[in-house]
Amino acid sequence: MEMINVQSSQIAQIGHDGQSTLRVLFRRGGLYDYQQVTSEEFEALHNAASIGSHFGSFIKGVKPFNKVEGSDFPKPEQSERPAARTFEPDDVPENENQEVEKVAQKTSLLVQNATSIKVTDETTQIHASDTLLAIAALAREVQETFKPMKDAAFKAHRTICEQEKKHLEPLQRAEISLKGEISKFITEQRRIAAEAEDEARRIAQEKADAEAKAEAERLAIEDAITLESQGDLAAAQAVLENPAPVTPNYIAPAPVAPAVAQVKGISTRTDWDCRIVDETLIPREFMMPNESAIRAVGKATCGKIRIDGVEFFEKIIVASRRG
């Protein structure tokens, strides 16, 4: 496996077999293979602004590993650094855990002190204010302690996200295109099925109406013959001219299913959207107050403005200067 010299306070060389194995040579000695590492993950490690930070965040403790047999040899000398690559010296320092523990102890003691304070007079108010300033100063120290680690992790995360985005974007465009095509096809097939179903209902209704009319005429003729045999020619003629209506025997046709294939793993659902055509007609229960605008007006007028349905009130905000 070809090994590449890298600039890191922890790692001397890295290599990848092109499949799923990352090999790491540490400066303190020891050669290790890390499994389930893709080529993309190897490239992200190789291109990371901080090799050590990236390794600690995404490989160490995450990927299974084993020590390469016969790799117990003295620590490697400082590797020659490639001129084509430059890095910021922001590998995680070896005393990182000590610094974190230090600020953790300070934080614990200060929090205990702060939560025990009860402001009951001017003296305790001054004590609480001094403690508040100490909290602000310690918060700044905590931020400065974690900033190098956060910066390194951010750079590594950004690199990985950029590579992920490069691979995902064409897939997302293809997905959107195909979903649009499928949606248009299903919509068209549903339209065709609905038209066919309407046509089938129209034909069934016309058939039922025609059968009812024929039956009414048949019954009228029978009644006219009877009336005529009884010598009532006028009544017979009236029956023929105005047959009694017969209720059509309408039989609804079977529903027409759209010609759409059912594919396992692909589902569709019908959703509804809306567009505003005249906001002045929208009922009040669907309108949302603009609280940001109301607060801005209240702040600008110190709450002196009057808005129906709104009450302004004061809030005391306590602030402390950091650093």
PDB file of C-alpha atoms in Angstrom:
ATOM      1  CA  MET A   1       0.000   0.000   0.000  1.00  0.00           C
ATOM      2  CA  GLU A   2       1.437   3.378  -1.004  1.00  0.00           C
ATOM      3  CA  MET A   3       1.942   5.698   1.967  1.00  0.00           C
ATOM      4  CA  ILE A   4       1.821   9.496   1.793  1.00  0.00           C
ATOM      5  CA  ASN A   5       3.762  11.874   4.025  1.00  0.00           C
ATOM      6  CA  VAL A   6       1.476  14.288   5.881  1.00  0.00           C
ATOM      7  CA  GLN A   7       1.997  17.278   8.135  1.00  0.00           C
ATOM      8  CA  SER A   8       0.659  16.485  11.579  1.00  0.00           C
ATOM      9  CA  SER A   9       1.990  16.437  15.123  1.00  0.00           C
ATOM     10  CA  GLN A  10       0.457  12.969  15.579  1.00  0.00           C
ATOM     11  CA  ILE A  11       0.558  11.230  12.183  1.00  0.00           C
ATOM     12  CA  ALA A  12       3.551  10.703   9.899  1.00  0.00           C
ATOM     13  CA  GLN A  13       2.023   8.884   6.915  1.00  0.00           C
ATOM     14  CA  ILE A  14      -1.346   7.661   5.638  1.00  0.00           C
ATOM     15  CA  GLY A  15      -2.342   5.283   2.863  1.00  0.00           C
ATOM     16  CA  HIS A  16      -5.440   3.646   1.391  1.00  0.00           C
ATOM     17  CA  ASP A  17      -5.935   0.387  -0.497  1.00  0.00           C
ATOM     18  CA  GLY A  18      -8.555   1.927  -2.782  1.00  0.00           C
ATOM     19  CA  GLN A  19     -11.315  -0.137  -1.188  1.00  0.00           C
ATOM     20  CA  SER A  20     -11.993   0.120   2.549  1.00  0.00           C
ATOM     21  CA  THR A  21      -8.714   0.100   4.500  1.00  0.00           C
ATOM     22  CA  LEU A  22      -6.893   3.164   5.803  1.00  0.00           C
ATOM     23  CA  ARG A  23      -3.310   2.647   7.030  1.00  0.00           C
ATOM     24  CA  VAL A  24      -1.861   5.144   9.522  1.00  0.00           C
ATOM     25  CA  LEU A  25       1.741   5.471  10.676  1.00  0.00           C
ATOM     26  CA  PHE A  26       1.939   7.432  13.930  1.00  0.00           C
ATOM     27  CA  ARG A  27       4.925   9.590  14.835  1.00  0.00           C
ATOM     28  CA  ARG A  28       5.175   7.936  18.240  1.00  0.00           C
ATOM     29  CA  GLY A  29       5.541   4.577  16.546  1.00  0.00           C
ATOM     30  CA  GLY A  30       2.978   2.006  15.472  1.00  0.00           C
ATOM     31  CA  LEU A  31       1.272   1.140  12.200  1.00  0.00           C
ATOM     32  CA  TYR A  32      -2.496   0.587  12.248  1.00  0.00           C
ATOM     33  CA  ASP A  33      -5.148  -0.406   9.725  1.00  0.00           C
ATOM     34  CA  TYR A  34      -8.605   1.178  10.053  1.00  0.00           C
ATOM     35  CA  GLN A  35     -11.437  -0.663   8.326  1.00  0.00           C
ATOM     36  CA  GLN A  36     -14.647   0.593   6.649  1.00  0.00           C
ATOM     37  CA  VAL A  37     -12.932   3.753   5.394  1.00  0.00           C
ATOM     38  CA  THR A  38     -14.078   4.707   1.893  1.00  0.00           C
ATOM     39  CA  SER A  39     -11.930   6.392  -0.725  1.00  0.00           C
ATOM     40  CA  GLU A  40     -13.963   9.584  -0.208  1.00  0.00           C
ATOM     41  CA  GLU A  41     -13.284   9.506   3.539  1.00  0.00           C
ATOM     42  CA  PHE A  42      -9.587   8.971   2.856  1.00  0.00           C
ATOM     43  CA  GLU A  43      -9.527  11.983   0.511  1.00  0.00           C
ATOM     44  CA  ALA A  44     -11.318  14.068   3.139  1.00  0.00           C
ATOM     45  CA  LEU A  45      -8.641  13.095   5.686  1.00  0.00           C
ATOM     46  CA  HIS A  46      -5.823  13.746   3.216  1.00  0.00           C
ATOM     47  CA  ASN A  47      -7.222  17.177   2.295  1.00  0.00           C
ATOM     48  CA  ALA A  48      -8.189  18.211   5.808  1.00  0.00           C
ATOM     49  CA  ALA A  49      -6.708  21.445   7.132  1.00  0.00           C
ATOM     50  CA  SER A  50      -5.805  19.552  10.291  1.00  0.00           C
ATOM     51  CA  ILE A  51      -5.018  15.875   9.753  1.00  0.00           C
ATOM     52  CA  GLY A  52      -4.896  15.141  13.480  1.00  0.00           C
ATOM     53  CA  SER A  53      -8.184  16.865  14.271  1.00  0.00           C
ATOM     54  CA  HIS A  54      -9.957  15.213  11.366  1.00  0.00           C
ATOM     55  CA  PHE A  55      -8.584  11.805  12.329  1.00  0.00           C
ATOM     56  CA  GLY A  56      -9.688  12.282  15.931  1.00  0.00           C
ATOM     57  CA  SER A  57     -13.182  13.404  14.903  1.00  0.00           C
ATOM     58  CA  PHE A  58     -14.057  10.977  12.088  1.00  0.00           C
ATOM     59  CA  ILE A  59     -11.748   7.919  12.258  1.00  0.00           C
ATOM     60  CA  LYS A  60     -10.455   7.324  15.781  1.00  0.00           C
ATOM     61  CA  GLY A  61     -13.075   5.699  17.951  1.00  0.00           C
ATOM     62  CA  VAL A  62     -15.424   5.439  14.961  1.00  0.00           C
ATOM     63  CA  LYS A  63     -13.817   2.885  12.631  1.00  0.00           C
ATOM     64  CA  PRO A  64     -12.695  -0.631  13.672  1.00  0.00           C
ATOM     65  CA  PHE A  65      -8.925  -1.078  13.625  1.00  0.00           C
ATOM     66  CA  ASN A  66      -6.071  -3.492  14.177  1.00  0.00           C
ATOM     67  CA  LYS A  67      -2.334  -3.113  14.612  1.00  0.00           C
ATOM     68  CA  VAL A  68      -0.265  -4.246  11.657  1.00  0.00           C
ATOM     69  CA  GLU A  69       1.890  -7.254  12.587  1.00  0.00           C
ATOM     70  CA  GLY A  70       5.588  -6.454  12.961  1.00  0.00           C
ATOM     71  CA  SER A  71       4.981  -2.731  13.208  1.00  0.00           C
ATOM     72  CA  ASP A  72       6.740  -2.265  16.565  1.00  0.00           C
ATOM     73  CA  PHE A  73       9.618  -0.139  15.369  1.00  0.00           C
ATOM     74  CA  PRO A  74      11.165   3.114  16.546  1.00  0.00           C
ATOM     75  CA  LYS A  75       9.335   6.364  16.015  1.00  0.00           C
ATOM     76  CA  PRO A  76       9.758   7.653  12.459  1.00  0.00           C
ATOM     77  CA  GLU A  77      11.872  10.687  11.852  1.00  0.00           C
ATOM     78  CA  GLN A  78      10.137  13.926  10.890  1.00  0.00           C
ATOM     79  CA  SER A  79       8.891  13.273   7.378  1.00  0.00           C
ATOM     80  CA  GLU A  80       9.772  15.614   4.597  1.00  0.00           C
ATOM     81  CA  ARG A  81       6.746  17.807   3.983  1.00  0.00           C
ATOM     82  CA  PRO A  82       5.548  18.212   0.403  1.00  0.00           C
ATOM     83  CA  ALA A  83       6.104  21.720  -0.901  1.00  0.00           C
ATOM     84  CA  ALA A  84       2.816  21.639  -2.781  1.00  0.00           C
ATOM     85  CA  ARG A  85       0.772  21.447   0.432  1.00  0.00           C
ATOM     86  CA  THR A  86       0.744  23.964   3.272  1.00  0.00           C
ATOM     87  CA  PHE A  87      -1.181  23.727   6.493  1.00  0.00           C
ATOM     88  CA  GLU A  88      -1.936  25.868   9.488  1.00  0.00           C
ATOM     89  CA  PRO A  89      -0.241  24.464  12.624  1.00  0.00           C
ATOM     90  CA  ASP A  90      -3.598  23.786  14.289  1.00  0.00           C
ATOM     91  CA  ASP A  91      -3.380  20.081  15.079  1.00  0.00           C
ATOM     92  CA  VAL A  92      -4.973  19.329  18.405  1.00  0.00           C
ATOM     93  CA  PRO A  93      -2.319  19.928  21.099  1.00  0.00           C
ATOM     94  CA  GLU A  94      -1.210  17.027  23.263  1.00  0.00           C
ATOM     95  CA  ASN A  95      -2.246  18.884  26.437  1.00  0.00           C
ATOM     96  CA  GLU A  96      -5.756  19.440  25.080  1.00  0.00           C
ATOM     97  CA  ASN A  97      -7.404  17.255  27.709  1.00  0.00           C
ATOM     98  CA  GLN A  98      -5.507  19.033  30.490  1.00  0.00           C
ATOM     99  CA  GLU A  99      -6.742  22.429  29.284  1.00  0.00           C
ATOM    100  CA  VAL A 100     -10.319  21.180  29.090  1.00  0.00           C
ATOM    101  CA  GLU A 101     -10.113  19.695  32.562  1.00  0.00           C
ATOM    102  CA  LYS A 102      -8.699  22.984  33.880  1.00  0.00           C
ATOM    103  CA  VAL A 103     -11.593  25.095  32.577  1.00  0.00           C
ATOM    104  CA  ALA A 104     -14.048  22.399  33.683  1.00  0.00           C
ATOM    105  CA  GLN A 105     -12.809  22.673  37.269  1.00  0.00           C
ATOM    106  CA  LYS A 106     -12.993  26.467  37.168  1.00  0.00           C
ATOM    107  CA  THR A 107     -16.502  26.308  35.730  1.00  0.00           C
ATOM    108  CA  SER A 108     -17.719  23.865  38.359  1.00  0.00           C
ATOM    109  CA  LEU A 109     -16.439  26.010  41.241  1.00  0.00           C
ATOM    110  CA  LEU A 110     -17.770  29.257  39.777  1.00  0.00           C
ATOM    111  CA  VAL A 111     -21.201  27.759  39.042  1.00  0.00           C
ATOM    112  CA  GLN A 112     -21.425  26.447  42.606  1.00  0.00           C
ATOM    113  CA  ASN A 113     -20.586  29.880  43.921  1.00  0.00           C
ATOM    114  CA  ALA A 114     -23.011  31.661  41.581  1.00  0.00           C
ATOM    115  CA  THR A 115     -25.992  29.404  42.317  1.00  0.00           C
ATOM    116  CA  SER A 116     -25.532  29.864  46.051  1.00  0.00           C
ATOM    117  CA  ILE A 117     -25.791  33.675  45.881  1.00  0.00           C
ATOM    118  CA  LYS A 118     -29.052  35.300  46.933  1.00  0.00           C
ATOM    119  CA  VAL A 119     -29.309  39.048  46.304  1.00  0.00           C
ATOM    120  CA  THR A 120     -30.912  40.571  49.374  1.00  0.00           C
ATOM    121  CA  ASP A 121     -29.067  43.880  49.841  1.00  0.00           C
ATOM    122  CA  GLU A 122     -26.540  46.175  48.217  1.00  0.00           C
ATOM    123  CA  THR A 123     -23.560  44.117  49.404  1.00  0.00           C
ATOM    124  CA  THR A 124     -24.879  40.868  47.966  1.00  0.00           C
ATOM    125  CA  GLN A 125     -25.832  42.714  44.780  1.00  0.00           C
ATOM    126  CA  ILE A 126     -22.205  43.850  44.387  1.00  0.00           C
ATOM    127  CA  HIS A 127     -21.020  40.292  45.081  1.00  0.00           C
ATOM    128  CA  ALA A 128     -23.460  38.929  42.482  1.00  0.00           C
ATOM    129  CA  SER A 129     -22.296  41.520  39.944  1.00  0.00           C
ATOM    130  CA  ASP A 130     -18.622  40.654  40.539  1.00  0.00           C
ATOM    131  CA  THR A 131     -19.464  36.968  40.116  1.00  0.00           C
ATOM    132  CA  LEU A 132     -21.358  37.785  36.919  1.00  0.00           C
ATOM    133  CA  LEU A 133     -18.247  39.492  35.534  1.00  0.00           C
ATOM    134  CA  ALA A 134     -16.177  36.452  36.542  1.00  0.00           C
ATOM    135  CA  ILE A 135     -18.635  34.211  34.666  1.00  0.00           C
ATOM    136  CA  ALA A 136     -18.277  36.395  31.577  1.00  0.00           C
ATOM    137  CA  ALA A 137     -14.482  36.218  31.783  1.00  0.00           C
ATOM    138  CA  LEU A 138     -14.503  32.434  32.287  1.00  0.00           C
ATOM    139  CA  ALA A 139     -16.962  32.019  29.394  1.00  0.00           C
ATOM    140  CA  ARG A 140     -14.443  33.822  27.198  1.00  0.00           C
ATOM    141  CA  GLU A 141     -11.682  31.503  28.441  1.00  0.00           C
ATOM    142  CA  VAL A 142     -13.827  28.447  27.673  1.00  0.00           C
ATOM    143  CA  GLN A 143     -14.471  29.739  24.155  1.00  0.00           C
ATOM    144  CA  GLU A 144     -10.753  30.361  23.587  1.00  0.00           C
ATOM    145  CA  THR A 145      -9.945  26.867  24.857  1.00  0.00           C
ATOM    146  CA  PHE A 146     -12.333  25.165  22.464  1.00  0.00           C
ATOM    147  CA  LYS A 147     -11.881  27.523  19.512  1.00  0.00           C
ATOM    148  CA  PRO A 148      -8.888  25.679  17.924  1.00  0.00           C
ATOM    149  CA  MET A 149     -10.733  22.357  18.206  1.00  0.00           C
ATOM    150  CA  LYS A 150     -13.942  23.853  16.802  1.00  0.00           C
ATOM    151  CA  ASP A 151     -12.056  25.519  13.954  1.00  0.00           C
ATOM    152  CA  ALA A 152     -10.340  22.273  13.021  1.00  0.00           C
ATOM    153  CA  ALA A 153     -13.579  20.314  13.219  1.00  0.00           C
ATOM    154  CA  PHE A 154     -15.377  22.981  11.193  1.00  0.00           C
ATOM    155  CA  LYS A 155     -12.760  22.882   8.441  1.00  0.00           C
ATOM    156  CA  ALA A 156     -12.918  19.098   8.329  1.00  0.00           C
ATOM    157  CA  HIS A 157     -16.718  19.147   8.359  1.00  0.00           C
ATOM    158  CA  ARG A 158     -16.803  21.757   5.596  1.00  0.00           C
ATOM    159  CA  THR A 159     -14.490  19.693   3.416  1.00  0.00           C
ATOM    160  CA  ILE A 160     -16.599  16.589   3.878  1.00  0.00           C
ATOM    161  CA  CYS A 161     -19.833  18.510   3.268  1.00  0.00           C
ATOM    162  CA  GLU A 162     -18.438  20.008   0.069  1.00  0.00           C
ATOM    163  CA  GLN A 163     -17.492  16.573  -1.223  1.00  0.00           C
ATOM    164  CA  GLU A 164     -20.866  15.172  -0.167  1.00  0.00           C
ATOM    165  CA  LYS A 165     -22.652  18.067  -1.888  1.00  0.00           C
ATOM    166  CA  LYS A 166     -20.677  17.493  -5.084  1.00  0.00           C
ATOM    167  CA  HIS A 167     -21.971  13.923  -5.235  1.00  0.00           C
ATOM    168  CA  LEU A 168     -25.485  14.623  -3.972  1.00  0.00           C
ATOM    169  CA  GLU A 169     -26.413  17.592  -6.169  1.00  0.00           C
ATOM    170  CA  PRO A 170     -26.582  15.698  -9.491  1.00  0.00           C
ATOM    171  CA  LEU A 171     -28.540  12.917  -7.784  1.00  0.00           C
ATOM    172  CA  GLN A 172     -30.971  15.441  -6.317  1.00  0.00           C
ATOM    173  CA  ARG A 173     -31.462  17.086  -9.717  1.00  0.00           C
ATOM    174  CA  ALA A 174     -32.107  13.692 -11.284  1.00  0.00           C
ATOM    175  CA  GLU A 175     -34.525  12.808  -8.459  1.00  0.00           C
ATOM    176  CA  ILE A 176     -36.484  16.052  -8.900  1.00  0.00           C
ATOM    177  CA  SER A 177     -36.651  15.525 -12.662  1.00  0.00           C
ATOM    178  CA  LEU A 178     -37.930  11.956 -12.369  1.00  0.00           C
ATOM    179  CA  LYS A 179     -40.443  12.809  -9.654  1.00  0.00           C
ATOM    180  CA  GLY A 180     -41.766  15.582 -11.878  1.00  0.00           C
ATOM    181  CA  GLU A 181     -42.113  13.226 -14.825  1.00  0.00           C
ATOM    182  CA  ILE A 182     -43.887  10.581 -12.734  1.00  0.00           C
ATOM    183  CA  SER A 183     -46.189  13.207 -11.197  1.00  0.00           C
ATOM    184  CA  LYS A 184     -47.129  14.610 -14.625  1.00  0.00           C
ATOM    185  CA  PHE A 185     -47.805  11.111 -15.964  1.00  0.00           C
ATOM    186  CA  ILE A 186     -49.985  10.106 -13.012  1.00  0.00           C
ATOM    187  CA  THR A 187     -51.900  13.407 -13.201  1.00  0.00           C
ATOM    188  CA  GLU A 188     -52.561  12.865 -16.913  1.00  0.00           C
ATOM    189  CA  GLN A 189     -53.644   9.254 -16.376  1.00  0.00           C
ATOM    190  CA  ARG A 190     -56.024  10.325 -13.639  1.00  0.00           C
ATOM    191  CA  ARG A 191     -57.493  12.959 -15.953  1.00  0.00           C
ATOM    192  CA  ILE A 192     -57.976  10.367 -18.698  1.00  0.00           C
ATOM    193  CA  ALA A 193     -59.589   7.923 -16.237  1.00  0.00           C
ATOM    194  CA  ALA A 194     -61.906  10.638 -14.887  1.00  0.00           C
ATOM    195  CA  GLU A 195     -62.999  11.580 -18.418  1.00  0.00           C
ATOM    196  CA  ALA A 196     -63.607   7.918 -19.304  1.00  0.00           C
ATOM    197  CA  GLU A 197     -65.641   7.456 -16.113  1.00  0.00           C
ATOM    198  CA  ASP A 198     -67.713  10.585 -16.863  1.00  0.00           C
ATOM    199  CA  GLU A 199     -68.353   9.305 -20.378  1.00  0.00           C
ATOM    200  CA  ALA A 200     -69.394   5.882 -19.069  1.00  0.00           C
ATOM    201  CA  ARG A 201     -71.815   7.543 -16.621  1.00  0.00           C
ATOM    202  CA  ARG A 202     -73.272   9.689 -19.414  1.00  0.00           C
ATOM    203  CA  ILE A 203     -73.836   6.662 -21.639  1.00  0.00           C
ATOM    204  CA  ALA A 204     -75.397   4.679 -18.775  1.00  0.00           C
ATOM    205  CA  GLN A 205     -77.709   7.589 -17.947  1.00  0.00           C
ATOM    206  CA  GLU A 206     -78.759   8.025 -21.584  1.00  0.00           C
ATOM    207  CA  LYS A 207     -79.468   4.296 -21.828  1.00  0.00           C
ATOM    208  CA  ALA A 208     -81.546   4.335 -18.631  1.00  0.00           C
ATOM    209  CA  ASP A 209     -83.477   7.414 -19.825  1.00  0.00           C
ATOM    210  CA  ALA A 210     -84.161   5.822 -23.238  1.00  0.00           C
ATOM    211  CA  GLU A 211     -85.371   2.590 -21.624  1.00  0.00           C
ATOM    212  CA  ALA A 212     -87.618   4.533 -19.226  1.00  0.00           C
ATOM    213  CA  LYS A 213     -89.095   6.543 -22.113  1.00  0.00           C
ATOM    214  CA  ALA A 214     -89.759   3.374 -24.155  1.00  0.00           C
ATOM    215  CA  GLU A 215     -91.396   1.733 -21.145  1.00  0.00           C
ATOM    216  CA  ALA A 216     -93.581   4.819 -20.581  1.00  0.00           C
ATOM    217  CA  GLU A 217     -94.689   4.764 -24.223  1.00  0.00           C
ATOM    218  CA  ARG A 218     -95.435   1.023 -24.029  1.00  0.00           C
ATOM    219  CA  LEU A 219     -97.571   1.468 -20.929  1.00  0.00           C
ATOM    220  CA  ALA A 220     -99.349   4.473 -22.529  1.00  0.00           C
ATOM    221  CA  ILE A 221    -100.246   2.375 -25.593  1.00  0.00           C
ATOM    222  CA  GLU A 222    -101.657  -0.407 -23.377  1.00  0.00           C
ATOM    223  CA  ASP A 223    -103.728   2.129 -21.431  1.00  0.00           C
ATOM    224  CA  ALA A 224    -104.924   3.801 -24.664  1.00  0.00           C
ATOM    225  CA  ILE A 225    -106.066   0.458 -26.102  1.00  0.00           C
ATOM    226  CA  THR A 226    -108.023  -0.244 -22.941  1.00  0.00           C
ATOM    227  CA  LEU A 227    -109.626   3.212 -22.952  1.00  0.00           C
ATOM    228  CA  GLU A 228    -110.411   2.987 -26.653  1.00  0.00           C
ATOM    229  CA  SER A 229    -112.121  -0.398 -26.153  1.00  0.00           C
ATOM    230  CA  GLN A 230    -114.246   1.294 -23.517  1.00  0.00           C
ATOM    231  CA  GLY A 231    -115.253   3.950 -26.055  1.00  0.00           C
ATOM    232  CA  ASP A 232    -113.290   6.794 -24.410  1.00  0.00           C
ATOM    233  CA  LEU A 233    -111.352   7.982 -27.450  1.00  0.00           C
ATOM    234  CA  ALA A 234    -110.451  11.379 -25.961  1.00  0.00           C
ATOM    235  CA  ALA A 235    -108.860   9.801 -22.870  1.00  0.00           C
ATOM    236  CA  ALA A 236    -106.999   7.320 -25.063  1.00  0.00           C
ATOM    237  CA  GLN A 237    -105.596  10.157 -27.165  1.00  0.00           C
ATOM    238  CA  ALA A 238    -104.567  12.099 -24.038  1.00  0.00           C
ATOM    239  CA  VAL A 239    -102.703   9.088 -22.639  1.00  0.00           C
ATOM    240  CA  LEU A 240    -100.788   8.657 -25.882  1.00  0.00           C
ATOM    241  CA  GLU A 241     -99.865  12.333 -26.011  1.00  0.00           C
ATOM    242  CA  ASN A 242     -98.739  12.516 -22.369  1.00  0.00           C
ATOM    243  CA  PRO A 243     -97.425   9.132 -21.209  1.00  0.00           C
ATOM    244  CA  ALA A 244     -96.948   8.770 -17.443  1.00  0.00           C
ATOM    245  CA  PRO A 245     -93.208   9.070 -16.605  1.00  0.00           C
ATOM    246  CA  VAL A 246     -91.267   5.977 -15.573  1.00  0.00           C
ATOM    247  CA  THR A 247     -88.293   6.284 -13.213  1.00  0.00           C
ATOM    248  CA  PRO A 248     -85.076   5.398 -15.091  1.00  0.00           C
ATOM    249  CA  ASN A 249     -83.300   2.284 -13.837  1.00  0.00           C
ATOM    250  CA  TYR A 250     -79.819   3.831 -13.724  1.00  0.00           C
ATOM    251  CA  ILE A 251     -76.954   1.419 -13.045  1.00  0.00           C
ATOM    252  CA  ALA A 252     -73.663   3.179 -12.242  1.00  0.00           C
ATOM    253  CA  PRO A 253     -70.734   1.909 -14.295  1.00  0.00           C
ATOM    254  CA  ALA A 254     -67.648   0.436 -12.639  1.00  0.00           C
ATOM    255  CA  PRO A 255     -64.976   3.006 -11.666  1.00  0.00           C
ATOM    256  CA  VAL A 256     -62.194   3.491 -14.204  1.00  0.00           C
ATOM    257  CA  ALA A 257     -58.736   3.023 -12.666  1.00  0.00           C
ATOM    258  CA  PRO A 258     -55.860   5.156 -13.982  1.00  0.00           C
ATOM    259  CA  ALA A 259     -53.315   3.241 -16.047  1.00  0.00           C
ATOM    260  CA  VAL A 260     -50.584   3.652 -13.444  1.00  0.00           C
ATOM    261  CA  ALA A 261     -48.115   0.954 -12.405  1.00  0.00           C
ATOM    262  CA  GLN A 262     -47.570   0.142  -8.739  1.00  0.00           C
ATOM    263  CA  VAL A 263     -43.839  -0.066  -8.078  1.00  0.00           C
ATOM    264  CA  LYS A 264     -42.576  -1.458  -4.783  1.00  0.00           C
ATOM    265  CA  GLY A 265     -40.706   1.223  -2.848  1.00  0.00           C
ATOM    266  CA  ILE A 266     -42.404   4.089  -4.687  1.00  0.00           C
ATOM    267  CA  SER A 267     -45.494   5.700  -3.219  1.00  0.00           C
ATOM    268  CA  THR A 268     -47.643   8.655  -4.144  1.00  0.00           C
ATOM    269  CA  ARG A 269     -50.063  10.790  -2.203  1.00  0.00           C
ATOM    270  CA  THR A 270     -52.396  13.633  -3.040  1.00  0.00           C
ATOM    271  CA  ASP A 271     -51.610  16.952  -1.404  1.00  0.00           C
ATOM    272  CA  TRP A 272     -53.278  20.345  -1.531  1.00  0.00           C
ATOM    273  CA  ASP A 273     -51.617  23.737  -1.830  1.00  0.00           C
ATOM    274  CA  CYS A 274     -52.991  27.270  -1.953  1.00  0.00           C
ATOM    275  CA  ARG A 275     -52.322  30.688  -3.375  1.00  0.00           C
ATOM    276  CA  ILE A 276     -53.608  34.008  -2.048  1.00  0.00           C
ATOM    277  CA  VAL A 277     -55.848  35.713  -4.614  1.00  0.00           C
ATOM    278  CA  ASP A 278     -57.317  38.451  -2.362  1.00  0.00           C
ATOM    279  CA  GLU A 279     -55.892  38.781   1.156  1.00  0.00           C
ATOM    280  CA  THR A 280     -58.616  41.282   2.136  1.00  0.00           C
ATOM    281  CA  LEU A 281     -61.172  38.471   2.024  1.00  0.00           C
ATOM    282  CA  ILE A 282     -59.243  36.071   4.273  1.00  0.00           C
ATOM    283  CA  PRO A 283     -61.085  35.412   7.598  1.00  0.00           C
ATOM    284  CA  ARG A 284     -59.381  36.840  10.686  1.00  0.00           C
ATOM    285  CA  GLU A 285     -58.646  33.413  12.214  1.00  0.00           C
ATOM    286  CA  PHE A 286     -56.238  32.744   9.354  1.00  0.00           C
ATOM    287  CA  MET A 287     -54.287  35.987   9.829  1.00  0.00           C
ATOM    288  CA  MET A 288     -51.104  36.081  11.956  1.00  0.00           C
ATOM    289  CA  PRO A 289     -50.062  39.213  13.919  1.00  0.00           C
ATOM    290  CA  ASN A 290     -46.673  40.661  12.942  1.00  0.00           C
ATOM    291  CA  GLU A 291     -45.126  40.536  16.427  1.00  0.00           C
ATOM    292  CA  SER A 292     -41.699  41.683  15.194  1.00  0.00           C
ATOM    293  CA  ALA A 293     -43.184  44.875  13.762  1.00  0.00           C
ATOM    294  CA  ILE A 294     -45.271  45.459  16.915  1.00  0.00           C
ATOM    295  CA  ARG A 295     -42.190  45.063  19.171  1.00  0.00           C
ATOM    296  CA  ALA A 296     -40.166  47.396  16.937  1.00  0.00           C
ATOM    297  CA  VAL A 297     -42.824  50.124  17.186  1.00  0.00           C
ATOM    298  CA  GLY A 298     -43.129  49.603  20.935  1.00  0.00           C
ATOM    299  CA  LYS A 299     -39.366  49.855  21.379  1.00  0.00           C
ATOM    300  CA  ALA A 300     -39.146  52.990  19.227  1.00  0.00           C
ATOM    301  CA  THR A 301     -41.907  54.726  21.225  1.00  0.00           C
ATOM    302  CA  CYS A 302     -40.917  53.316  24.653  1.00  0.00           C
ATOM    303  CA  GLY A 303     -44.323  51.651  24.787  1.00  0.00           C
ATOM    304  CA  LYS A 304     -46.236  54.940  24.512  1.00  0.00           C
ATOM    305  CA  ILE A 305     -47.983  53.994  21.280  1.00  0.00           C
ATOM    306  CA  ARG A 306     -51.426  52.481  21.600  1.00  0.00           C
ATOM    307  CA  ILE A 307     -52.355  49.456  19.502  1.00  0.00           C
ATOM    308  CA  ASP A 308     -55.732  47.810  20.048  1.00  0.00           C
ATOM    309  CA  GLY A 309     -55.332  44.337  21.487  1.00  0.00           C
ATOM    310  CA  VAL A 310     -51.655  44.889  22.429  1.00  0.00           C
ATOM    311  CA  GLU A 311     -50.115  45.633  25.831  1.00  0.00           C
ATOM    312  CA  PHE A 312     -46.520  46.901  26.107  1.00  0.00           C
ATOM    313  CA  PHE A 313     -44.490  46.274  29.267  1.00  0.00           C
ATOM    314  CA  GLU A 314     -40.940  46.897  30.462  1.00  0.00           C
ATOM    315  CA  LYS A 315     -38.289  44.190  30.778  1.00  0.00           C
ATOM    316  CA  ILE A 316     -35.014  44.704  32.660  1.00  0.00           C
ATOM    317  CA  ILE A 317     -32.179  42.985  30.789  1.00  0.00           C
ATOM    318  CA  VAL A 318     -28.952  42.370  32.723  1.00  0.00           C
ATOM    319  CA  ALA A 319     -25.748  42.340  30.648  1.00  0.00           C
ATOM    320  CA  SER A 320     -22.097  41.792  31.483  1.00  0.00           C
ATOM    321  CA  ARG A 321     -18.983  42.654  29.484  1.00  0.00           C
ATOM    322  CA  ARG A 322     -16.827  39.684  28.478  1.00  0.00           C
ATOM    323  CA  GLY A 323     -13.070  39.798  28.468  1.00  0.00           C
TER     324      GLY A 323
END
